[in-house]
Amino acid sequence: MSPVLAEFAGPGQALSLGSPATPELDDGEVWLRVTCTTICGSDRHTYHGRRSTPLPGYLGHEAIGIVEASRRPDAQPGDRVTFSMLVSCGECDRCAAGLGHKCRKVFKYGHENLPWTGTYGSHMRLLKGTELAKLPGDLPDEAAAPINCAFATGIAVADHVVGHRVRVIGGGLVGLATALAVLLAHPAREVEVIEPDTQRQVWAKRLGMKPSTDQPVDCLVECAGVRAALEPAMAGLKIGGRLVLAGLVHPDSALPFTAEALIRNLWTIVGVHNYAPGVLPRAVDLAAEFNRRIPCPEWTRTLPSLDELDTCLAGAPDEALRVAVRFGPDPA
Ligand SMILES: [Zn+2]
Ligand SMILES: [Zn+2]
């Protein structure tokens, strides 16, 4: 079977499968056979035109795969890996400041118009500077595919969490991954998740989270992307508390409090977007622990056929935390 790649011509148009010329690898690059990709909320946003992308585009950024060809010494054919969603130059002022995810030349898989750099296809071209992390053999594909987005973001968000009592708004995969990372960092913490969906509440409990209470918290962590959920939750943030914002990455995100409230309550606010270089290996461990607590057949589902991909992208978010897609032959 020759490699296939889904092309996105623009909002409202179905993805088309094609076989563009496969690239000659440059120094530092890897040719990856994508064994599993998962649909992220940001793919749905791009598909609907709520976030702009150069066209034609190549969507998808959550995936894992097997190295087929490599021009870098730390990747050998046969290696099963995850890769950083972002590629940074390592040389600019922002990279030097530890903000590689805001690199002046940043490249973001699934958001560019360079063929073979989206995960919706059988293969990918991983560019020089992409971080790679090898995967444990017993971690299933479906649980490993979101490592480079949801789980890595969860680690990055959790790194900014302080205090004993923590409340996470949102029980989607980023919220639950964040909550678990917060708990694993300090197991004595009380970590609550605010989530209206009963299935997601059950998952939060199995991960070790407490049901939401009225107790004031030291840290409030926004992972839902829903402005209306933040306003009532602010009433529970202690004087001296910290608000960590990670989910409201869209224009409808005006904060529901005044500077006066911030000043009088001695609050601190931190914004977290994506993740800096170096997070990926910890995200692998987080996904493995998540999957030990809730095996992935319970929180993922696999599309039975590629014919359903457009319907899935166009539709409402799934009940599963992630929908997995396979473009290549099914592993036996
Ligand atoms: Zn994502
Ligand atoms: Zn840079």
PDB file of N, CA and C in Angstrom, residues 10-11 25 47 63 108 120 156 163 201 219 233 237 253 258-259 276 295 306:
ATOM      1  N   GLY A  10     -10.419  23.231   3.093  1.00  0.00           N
ATOM      2  CA  GLY A  10     -11.014  24.389   3.756  1.00  0.00           C
ATOM      3  C   GLY A  10     -12.263  23.992   4.512  1.00  0.00           C
ATOM      4  N   PRO A  11     -12.729  24.890   5.397  1.00  0.00           N
ATOM      5  CA  PRO A  11     -13.911  24.583   6.208  1.00  0.00           C
ATOM      6  C   PRO A  11     -15.109  24.219   5.337  1.00  0.00           C
ATOM      7  N   LEU A  25      14.316  12.652   2.804  1.00  0.00           N
ATOM      8  CA  LEU A  25      14.575  13.137   4.160  1.00  0.00           C
ATOM      9  C   LEU A  25      15.833  13.988   4.199  1.00  0.00           C
ATOM     10  N   TYR A  47     -11.342  22.337  11.463  1.00  0.00           N
ATOM     11  CA  TYR A  47     -12.265  21.770  10.474  1.00  0.00           C
ATOM     12  C   TYR A  47     -13.463  22.682  10.263  1.00  0.00           C
ATOM     13  N   ALA A  63      -0.498  11.742  17.723  1.00  0.00           N
ATOM     14  CA  ALA A  63      -0.249  10.454  17.075  1.00  0.00           C
ATOM     15  C   ALA A  63       0.994   9.803  17.650  1.00  0.00           C
ATOM     16  N   LYS A 108       4.306  23.866  13.930  1.00  0.00           N
ATOM     17  CA  LYS A 108       3.310  23.123  14.704  1.00  0.00           C
ATOM     18  C   LYS A 108       2.701  22.048  13.812  1.00  0.00           C
ATOM     19  N   TYR A 120      -3.119  12.892  10.071  1.00  0.00           N
ATOM     20  CA  TYR A 120      -4.195  12.189   9.382  1.00  0.00           C
ATOM     21  C   TYR A 120      -3.657  11.604   8.083  1.00  0.00           C
ATOM     22  N   ALA A 156       2.452  20.283  31.707  1.00  0.00           N
ATOM     23  CA  ALA A 156       2.850  21.698  31.719  1.00  0.00           C
ATOM     24  C   ALA A 156       1.950  22.511  32.635  1.00  0.00           C
ATOM     25  N   GLY A 163      -0.239  24.643  46.198  1.00  0.00           N
ATOM     26  CA  GLY A 163      -1.164  24.494  47.317  1.00  0.00           C
ATOM     27  C   GLY A 163      -1.690  23.083  47.513  1.00  0.00           C
ATOM     28  N   GLN A 201     -17.286  12.257  35.534  1.00  0.00           N
ATOM     29  CA  GLN A 201     -17.148  12.306  37.007  1.00  0.00           C
ATOM     30  C   GLN A 201     -16.642  10.954  37.526  1.00  0.00           C
ATOM     31  N   CYS A 219      -5.775  26.667  44.676  1.00  0.00           N
ATOM     32  CA  CYS A 219      -5.468  26.820  43.262  1.00  0.00           C
ATOM     33  C   CYS A 219      -6.666  26.359  42.435  1.00  0.00           C
ATOM     34  N   ALA A 233     -16.826  29.597  39.685  1.00  0.00           N
ATOM     35  CA  ALA A 233     -15.714  28.911  40.360  1.00  0.00           C
ATOM     36  C   ALA A 233     -14.788  29.901  41.059  1.00  0.00           C
ATOM     37  N   LEU A 237     -11.971  30.600  45.182  1.00  0.00           N
ATOM     38  CA  LEU A 237     -10.511  30.766  45.251  1.00  0.00           C
ATOM     39  C   LEU A 237     -10.142  31.588  46.485  1.00  0.00           C
ATOM     40  N   SER A 253     -13.290  34.877  25.902  1.00  0.00           N
ATOM     41  CA  SER A 253     -12.548  34.481  27.098  1.00  0.00           C
ATOM     42  C   SER A 253     -12.280  35.657  28.033  1.00  0.00           C
ATOM     43  N   THR A 258     -12.832  41.726  38.284  1.00  0.00           N
ATOM     44  CA  THR A 258     -12.180  43.022  38.093  1.00  0.00           C
ATOM     45  C   THR A 258     -10.743  42.987  38.615  1.00  0.00           C
ATOM     46  N   ALA A 259      -9.988  43.969  38.190  1.00  0.00           N
ATOM     47  CA  ALA A 259      -8.643  44.130  38.754  1.00  0.00           C
ATOM     48  C   ALA A 259      -8.742  44.380  40.256  1.00  0.00           C
ATOM     49  N   ALA A 276       6.716  23.423  26.880  1.00  0.00           N
ATOM     50  CA  ALA A 276       8.094  23.720  26.479  1.00  0.00           C
ATOM     51  C   ALA A 276       8.842  22.418  26.185  1.00  0.00           C
ATOM     52  N   PRO A 295      -8.133   1.618  31.891  1.00  0.00           N
ATOM     53  CA  PRO A 295      -7.648   1.085  30.612  1.00  0.00           C
ATOM     54  C   PRO A 295      -8.355   1.748  29.427  1.00  0.00           C
ATOM     55  N   LEU A 306     -12.541   4.787   7.870  1.00  0.00           N
ATOM     56  CA  LEU A 306     -12.142   6.162   7.541  1.00  0.00           C
ATOM     57  C   LEU A 306     -13.303   6.962   6.958  1.00  0.00           C
TER      58      LEU A 306
END
